[in-house]
PDB file of C-alpha atoms and ligand atoms in Angstrom:
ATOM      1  CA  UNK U  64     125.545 102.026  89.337  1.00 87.00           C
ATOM      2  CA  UNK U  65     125.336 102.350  85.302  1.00 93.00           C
ATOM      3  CA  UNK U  66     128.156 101.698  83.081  1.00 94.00           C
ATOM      4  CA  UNK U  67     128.791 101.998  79.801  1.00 94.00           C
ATOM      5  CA  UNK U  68     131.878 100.851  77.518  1.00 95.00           C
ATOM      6  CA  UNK U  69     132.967 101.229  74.267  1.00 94.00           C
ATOM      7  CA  UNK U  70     136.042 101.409  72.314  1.00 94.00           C
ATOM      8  CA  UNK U  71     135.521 104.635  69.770  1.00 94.00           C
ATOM      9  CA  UNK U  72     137.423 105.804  67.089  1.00 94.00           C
ATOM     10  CA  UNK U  73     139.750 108.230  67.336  1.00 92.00           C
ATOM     11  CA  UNK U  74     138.853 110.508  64.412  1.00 92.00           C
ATOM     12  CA  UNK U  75     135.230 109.855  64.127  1.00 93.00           C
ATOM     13  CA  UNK U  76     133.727 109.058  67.414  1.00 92.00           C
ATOM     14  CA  UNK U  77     132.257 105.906  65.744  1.00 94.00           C
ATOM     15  CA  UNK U  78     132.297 102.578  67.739  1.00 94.00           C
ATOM     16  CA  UNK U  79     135.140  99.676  66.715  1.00 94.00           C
ATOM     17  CA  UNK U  80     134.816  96.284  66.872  1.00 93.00           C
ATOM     18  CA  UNK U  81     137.419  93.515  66.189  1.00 91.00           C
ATOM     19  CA  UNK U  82     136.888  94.365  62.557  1.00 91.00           C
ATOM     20  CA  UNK U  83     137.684  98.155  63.135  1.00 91.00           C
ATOM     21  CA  UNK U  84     135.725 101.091  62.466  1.00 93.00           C
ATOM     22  CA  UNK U  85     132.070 100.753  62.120  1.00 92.00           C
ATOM     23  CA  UNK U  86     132.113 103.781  60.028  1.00 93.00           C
ATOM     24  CA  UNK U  87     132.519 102.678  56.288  1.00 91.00           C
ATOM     25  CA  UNK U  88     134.779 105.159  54.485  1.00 90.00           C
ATOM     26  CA  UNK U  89     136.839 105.110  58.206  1.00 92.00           C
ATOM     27  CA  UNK U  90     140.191 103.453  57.947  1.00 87.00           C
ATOM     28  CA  UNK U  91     141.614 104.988  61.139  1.00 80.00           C
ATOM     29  CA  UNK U  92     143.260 102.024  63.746  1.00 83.00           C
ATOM     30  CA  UNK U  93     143.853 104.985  66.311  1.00 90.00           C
ATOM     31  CA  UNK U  94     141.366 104.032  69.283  1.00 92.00           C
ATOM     32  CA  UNK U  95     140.432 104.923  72.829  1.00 93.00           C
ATOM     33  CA  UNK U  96     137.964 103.296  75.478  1.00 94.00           C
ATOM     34  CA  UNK U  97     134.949 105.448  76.212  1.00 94.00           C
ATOM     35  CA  UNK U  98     134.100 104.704  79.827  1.00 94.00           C
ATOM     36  CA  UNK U  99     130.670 106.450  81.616  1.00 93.00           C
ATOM     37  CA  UNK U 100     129.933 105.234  85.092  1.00 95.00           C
ATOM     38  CA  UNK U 101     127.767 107.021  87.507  1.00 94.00           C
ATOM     39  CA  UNK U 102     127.395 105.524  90.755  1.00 93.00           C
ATOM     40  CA  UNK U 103     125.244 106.600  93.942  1.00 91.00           C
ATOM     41  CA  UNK U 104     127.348 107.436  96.680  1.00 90.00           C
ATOM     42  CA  UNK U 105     125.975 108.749 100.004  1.00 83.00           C
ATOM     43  CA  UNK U 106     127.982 110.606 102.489  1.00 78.00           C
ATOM     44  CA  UNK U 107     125.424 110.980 105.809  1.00 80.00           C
ATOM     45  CA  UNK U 108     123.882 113.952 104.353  1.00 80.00           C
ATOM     46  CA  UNK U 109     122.623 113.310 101.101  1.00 79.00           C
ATOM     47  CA  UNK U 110     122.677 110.444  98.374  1.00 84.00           C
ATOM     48  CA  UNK U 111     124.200 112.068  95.187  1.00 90.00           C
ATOM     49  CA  UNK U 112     124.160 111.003  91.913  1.00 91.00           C
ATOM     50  CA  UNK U 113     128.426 110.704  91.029  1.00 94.00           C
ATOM     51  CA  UNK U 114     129.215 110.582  87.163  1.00 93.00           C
ATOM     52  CA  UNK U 115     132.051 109.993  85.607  1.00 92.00           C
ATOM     53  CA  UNK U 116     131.328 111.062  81.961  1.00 81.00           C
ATOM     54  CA  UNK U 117     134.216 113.119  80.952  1.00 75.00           C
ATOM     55  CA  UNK U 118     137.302 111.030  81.881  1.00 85.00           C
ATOM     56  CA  UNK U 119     137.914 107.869  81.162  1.00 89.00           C
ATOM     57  CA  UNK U 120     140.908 107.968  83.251  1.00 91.00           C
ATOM     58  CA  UNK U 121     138.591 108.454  86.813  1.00 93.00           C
ATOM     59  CA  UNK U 122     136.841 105.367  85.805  1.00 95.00           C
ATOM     60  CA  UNK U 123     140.131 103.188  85.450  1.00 95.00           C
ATOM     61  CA  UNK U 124     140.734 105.061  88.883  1.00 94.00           C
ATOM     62  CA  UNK U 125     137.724 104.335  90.426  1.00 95.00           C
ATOM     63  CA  UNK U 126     138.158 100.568  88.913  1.00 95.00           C
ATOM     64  CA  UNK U 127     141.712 100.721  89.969  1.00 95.00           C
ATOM     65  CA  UNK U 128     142.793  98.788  86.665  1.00 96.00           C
ATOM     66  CA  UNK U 129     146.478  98.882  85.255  1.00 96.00           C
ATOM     67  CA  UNK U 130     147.094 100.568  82.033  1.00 96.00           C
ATOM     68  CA  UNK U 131     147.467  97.118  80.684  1.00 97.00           C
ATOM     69  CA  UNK U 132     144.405  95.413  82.607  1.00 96.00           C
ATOM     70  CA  UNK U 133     142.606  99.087  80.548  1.00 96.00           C
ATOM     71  CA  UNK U 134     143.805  97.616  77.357  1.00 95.00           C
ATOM     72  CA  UNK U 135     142.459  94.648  77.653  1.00 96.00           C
ATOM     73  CA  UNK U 136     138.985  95.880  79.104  1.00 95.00           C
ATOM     74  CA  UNK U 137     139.158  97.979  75.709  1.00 95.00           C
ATOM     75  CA  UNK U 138     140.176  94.429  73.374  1.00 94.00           C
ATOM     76  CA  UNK U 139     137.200  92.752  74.978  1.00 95.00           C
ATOM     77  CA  UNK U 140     135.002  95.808  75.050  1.00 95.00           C
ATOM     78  CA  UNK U 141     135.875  95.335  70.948  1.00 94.00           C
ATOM     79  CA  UNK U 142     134.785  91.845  70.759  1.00 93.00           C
ATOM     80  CA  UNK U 143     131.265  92.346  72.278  1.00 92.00           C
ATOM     81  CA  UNK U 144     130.740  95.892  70.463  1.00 88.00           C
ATOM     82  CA  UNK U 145     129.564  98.063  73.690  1.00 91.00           C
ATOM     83  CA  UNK U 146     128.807  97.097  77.320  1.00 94.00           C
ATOM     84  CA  UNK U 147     125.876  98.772  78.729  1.00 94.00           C
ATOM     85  CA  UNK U 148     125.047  97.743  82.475  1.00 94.00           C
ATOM     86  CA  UNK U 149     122.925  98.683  85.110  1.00 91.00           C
ATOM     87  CA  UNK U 150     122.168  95.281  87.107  1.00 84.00           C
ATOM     88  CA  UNK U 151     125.094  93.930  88.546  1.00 87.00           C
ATOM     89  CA  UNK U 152     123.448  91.205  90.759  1.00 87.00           C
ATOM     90  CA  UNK U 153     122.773  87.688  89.301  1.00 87.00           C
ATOM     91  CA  UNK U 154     124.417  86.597  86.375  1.00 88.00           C
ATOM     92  CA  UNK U 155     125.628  88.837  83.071  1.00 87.00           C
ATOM     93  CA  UNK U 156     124.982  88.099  79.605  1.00 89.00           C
ATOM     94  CA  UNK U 157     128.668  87.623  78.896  1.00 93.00           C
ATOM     95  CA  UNK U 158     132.150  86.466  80.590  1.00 94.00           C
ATOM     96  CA  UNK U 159     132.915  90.448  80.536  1.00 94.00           C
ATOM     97  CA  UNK U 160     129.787  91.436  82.593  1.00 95.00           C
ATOM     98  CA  UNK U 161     130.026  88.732  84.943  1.00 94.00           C
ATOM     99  CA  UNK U 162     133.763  89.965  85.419  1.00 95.00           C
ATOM    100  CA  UNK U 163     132.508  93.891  85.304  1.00 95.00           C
ATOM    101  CA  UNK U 164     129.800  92.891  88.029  1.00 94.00           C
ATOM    102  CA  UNK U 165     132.399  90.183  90.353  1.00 94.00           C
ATOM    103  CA  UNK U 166     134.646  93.784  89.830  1.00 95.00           C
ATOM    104  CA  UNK U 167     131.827  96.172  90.330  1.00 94.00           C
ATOM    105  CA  UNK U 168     131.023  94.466  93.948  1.00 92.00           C
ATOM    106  CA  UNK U 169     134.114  93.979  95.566  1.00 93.00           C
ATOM    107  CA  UNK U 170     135.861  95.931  97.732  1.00 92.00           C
ATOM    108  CA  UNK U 171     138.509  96.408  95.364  1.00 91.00           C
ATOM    109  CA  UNK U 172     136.490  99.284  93.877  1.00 92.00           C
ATOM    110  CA  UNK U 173     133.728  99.661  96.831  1.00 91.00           C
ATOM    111  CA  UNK U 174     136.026 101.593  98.957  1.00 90.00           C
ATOM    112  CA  UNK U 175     136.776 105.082 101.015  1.00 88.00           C
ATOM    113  CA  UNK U 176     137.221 107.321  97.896  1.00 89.00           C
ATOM    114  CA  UNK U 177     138.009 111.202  98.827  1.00 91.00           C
ATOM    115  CA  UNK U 178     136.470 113.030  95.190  1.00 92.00           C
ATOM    116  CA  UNK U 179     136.684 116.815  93.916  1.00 92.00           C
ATOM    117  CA  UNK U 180     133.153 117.343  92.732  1.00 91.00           C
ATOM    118  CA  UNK U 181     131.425 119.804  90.820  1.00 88.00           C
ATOM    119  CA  UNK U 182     127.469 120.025  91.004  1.00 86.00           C
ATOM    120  CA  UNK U 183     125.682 119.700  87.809  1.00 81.00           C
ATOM    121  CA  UNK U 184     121.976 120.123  86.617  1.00 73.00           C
ATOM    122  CA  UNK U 185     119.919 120.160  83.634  1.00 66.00           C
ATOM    123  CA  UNK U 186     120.023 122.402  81.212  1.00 66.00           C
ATOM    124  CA  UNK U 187     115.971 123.650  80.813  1.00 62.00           C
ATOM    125  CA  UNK U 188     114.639 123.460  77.374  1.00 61.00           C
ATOM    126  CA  UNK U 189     117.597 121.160  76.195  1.00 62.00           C
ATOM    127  CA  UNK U 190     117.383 117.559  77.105  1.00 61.00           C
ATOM    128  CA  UNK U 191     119.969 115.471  78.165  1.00 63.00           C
ATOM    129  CA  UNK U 192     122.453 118.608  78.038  1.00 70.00           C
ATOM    130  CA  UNK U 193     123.970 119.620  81.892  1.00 69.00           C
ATOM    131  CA  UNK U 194     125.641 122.538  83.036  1.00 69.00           C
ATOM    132  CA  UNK U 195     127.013 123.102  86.131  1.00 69.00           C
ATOM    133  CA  UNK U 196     125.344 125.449  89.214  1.00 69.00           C
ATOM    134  CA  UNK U 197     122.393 125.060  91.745  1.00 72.00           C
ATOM    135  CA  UNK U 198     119.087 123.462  91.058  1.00 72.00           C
ATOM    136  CA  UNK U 199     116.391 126.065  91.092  1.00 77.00           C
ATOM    137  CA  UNK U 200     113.287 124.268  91.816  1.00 78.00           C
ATOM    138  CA  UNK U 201     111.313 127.187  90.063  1.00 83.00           C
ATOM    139  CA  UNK U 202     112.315 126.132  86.574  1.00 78.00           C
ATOM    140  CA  UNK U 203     111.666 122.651  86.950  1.00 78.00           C
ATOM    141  CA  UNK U 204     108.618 120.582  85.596  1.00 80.00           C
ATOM    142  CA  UNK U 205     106.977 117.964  87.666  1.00 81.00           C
ATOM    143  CA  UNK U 206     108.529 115.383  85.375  1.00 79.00           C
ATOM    144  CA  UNK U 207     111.973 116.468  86.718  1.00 77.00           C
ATOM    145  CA  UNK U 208     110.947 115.461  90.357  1.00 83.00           C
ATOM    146  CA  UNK U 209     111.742 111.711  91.441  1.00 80.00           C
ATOM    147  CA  UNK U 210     109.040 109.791  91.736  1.00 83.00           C
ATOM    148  CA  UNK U 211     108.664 107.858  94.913  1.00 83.00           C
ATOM    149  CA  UNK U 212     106.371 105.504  96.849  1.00 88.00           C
ATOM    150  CA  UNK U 213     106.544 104.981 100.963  1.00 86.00           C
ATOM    151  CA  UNK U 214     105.318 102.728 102.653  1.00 89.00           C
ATOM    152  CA  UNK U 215     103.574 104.066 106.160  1.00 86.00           C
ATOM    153  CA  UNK U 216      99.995 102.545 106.829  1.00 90.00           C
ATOM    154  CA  UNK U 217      99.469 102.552 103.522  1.00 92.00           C
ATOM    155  CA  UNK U 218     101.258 103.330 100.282  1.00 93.00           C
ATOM    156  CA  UNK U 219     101.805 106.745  99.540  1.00 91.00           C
ATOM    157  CA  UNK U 220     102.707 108.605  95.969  1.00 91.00           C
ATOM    158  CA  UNK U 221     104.806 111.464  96.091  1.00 88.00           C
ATOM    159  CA  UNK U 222     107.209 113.181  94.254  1.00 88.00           C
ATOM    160  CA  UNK U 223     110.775 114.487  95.800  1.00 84.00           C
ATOM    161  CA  UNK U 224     113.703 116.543  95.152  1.00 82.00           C
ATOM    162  CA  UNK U 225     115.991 114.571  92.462  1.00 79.00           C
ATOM    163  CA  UNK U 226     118.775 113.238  93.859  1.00 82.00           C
ATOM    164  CA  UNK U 227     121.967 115.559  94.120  1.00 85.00           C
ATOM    165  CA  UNK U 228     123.392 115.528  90.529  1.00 86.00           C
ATOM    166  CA  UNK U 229     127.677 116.159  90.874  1.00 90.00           C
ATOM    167  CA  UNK U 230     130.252 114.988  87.959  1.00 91.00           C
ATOM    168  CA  UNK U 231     133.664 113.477  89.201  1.00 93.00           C
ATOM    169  CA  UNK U 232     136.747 116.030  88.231  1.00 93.00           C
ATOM    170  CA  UNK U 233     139.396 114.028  90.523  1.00 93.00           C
ATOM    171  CA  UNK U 234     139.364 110.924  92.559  1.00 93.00           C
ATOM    172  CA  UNK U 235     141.691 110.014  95.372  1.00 91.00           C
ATOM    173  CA  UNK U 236     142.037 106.469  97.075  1.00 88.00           C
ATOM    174  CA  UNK U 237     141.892 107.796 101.307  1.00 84.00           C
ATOM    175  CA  UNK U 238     145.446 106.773 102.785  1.00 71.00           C
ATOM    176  CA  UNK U 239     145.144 106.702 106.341  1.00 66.00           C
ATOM    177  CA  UNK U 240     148.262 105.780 106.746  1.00 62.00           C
ATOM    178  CA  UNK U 241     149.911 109.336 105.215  1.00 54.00           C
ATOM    179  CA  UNK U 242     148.419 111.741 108.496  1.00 52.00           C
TER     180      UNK U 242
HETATM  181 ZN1  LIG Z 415     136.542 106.017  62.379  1.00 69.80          ZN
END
């Protein structure tokens, strides 16, 4: 799992702190908690890559926060200026991580989840810019294949398809109790 918090301004996209805008000539107090997870999720036939880049509201789903406990995630999110995580064993640098990872790892948010998907992959020639449709394994470079080491009798090197890339456009809690 990665995750990434910050509360952002409003009018121009620049990170706020307790002291407001970061941006100098910014006097905007209009703010909203930018929230980008992506989490591995495996269903029995492939492990997939899940982000959650474009909604903020999917991650409070997935986290299953209030709209006040979301308000406070922002005011703290504030106080520390971003939240970047991607270990969520031991213990976090802050009270907010070690409360993001106690979160993180509980079965509060590690639950049956039923998602609407949509498969995404890279854009070639532009980095770091998706778009969504099927991987064509003749346009990729060998950089774009995961690198992996097994174990057999010895150690072997190889390099694999890259895990299923799909972006989160809806996210459902599975009520098996409403057949
Ligand atoms: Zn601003």
């Amino acid at each position: 799992m990665k995750l990434c918090l910050k509360s952002v301004c409003s009018t121009c996209g620049s990170i706020v702190t307790t002291t407001g805008c970061s941006s100098p000539s910014c006097t905007v107090t209009d703010t909203y908690l930018s929230a980008k997870v992506s989490i591995l999720v495996d269903d029995g036939t492939s492990p997939a890559v899940v982000s959650f880049s474009n909604s903020p509201e999917n991650v409070q789903l997935l986290l299953r926060l209030s709209p006040e406990q979301w308000h406070h995630l922002e005011v703290a999110a504030q106080e520390q200026g971003e939240v970047f995580m991607q270990q969520f064993v031991g213990e976090g640098e802050s009270v907010l991580e070690n409360f993001l990872m106690r979160l993180c790892n509980s079965q509060h948010v590690k639950r049956q989840c039923r998602m609407v998907l949509r498969h995404r992959v890279f854009q070639h020639g532009q980095q770091n810019t998706w778009r969504s449709g099927v991987l064509d394994i003749n346009l990729m470079n060998k950089d774009e294949f995961t690198y992996r080491s097994v174990k057999a009798n010895a150690m072997f090197e190889t390099r694999c398809l890259p895990y299923l890339q799909v972006e989160c456009l809806d996210l459902n809690d599975v009520g098996y109790d409403v057949w």
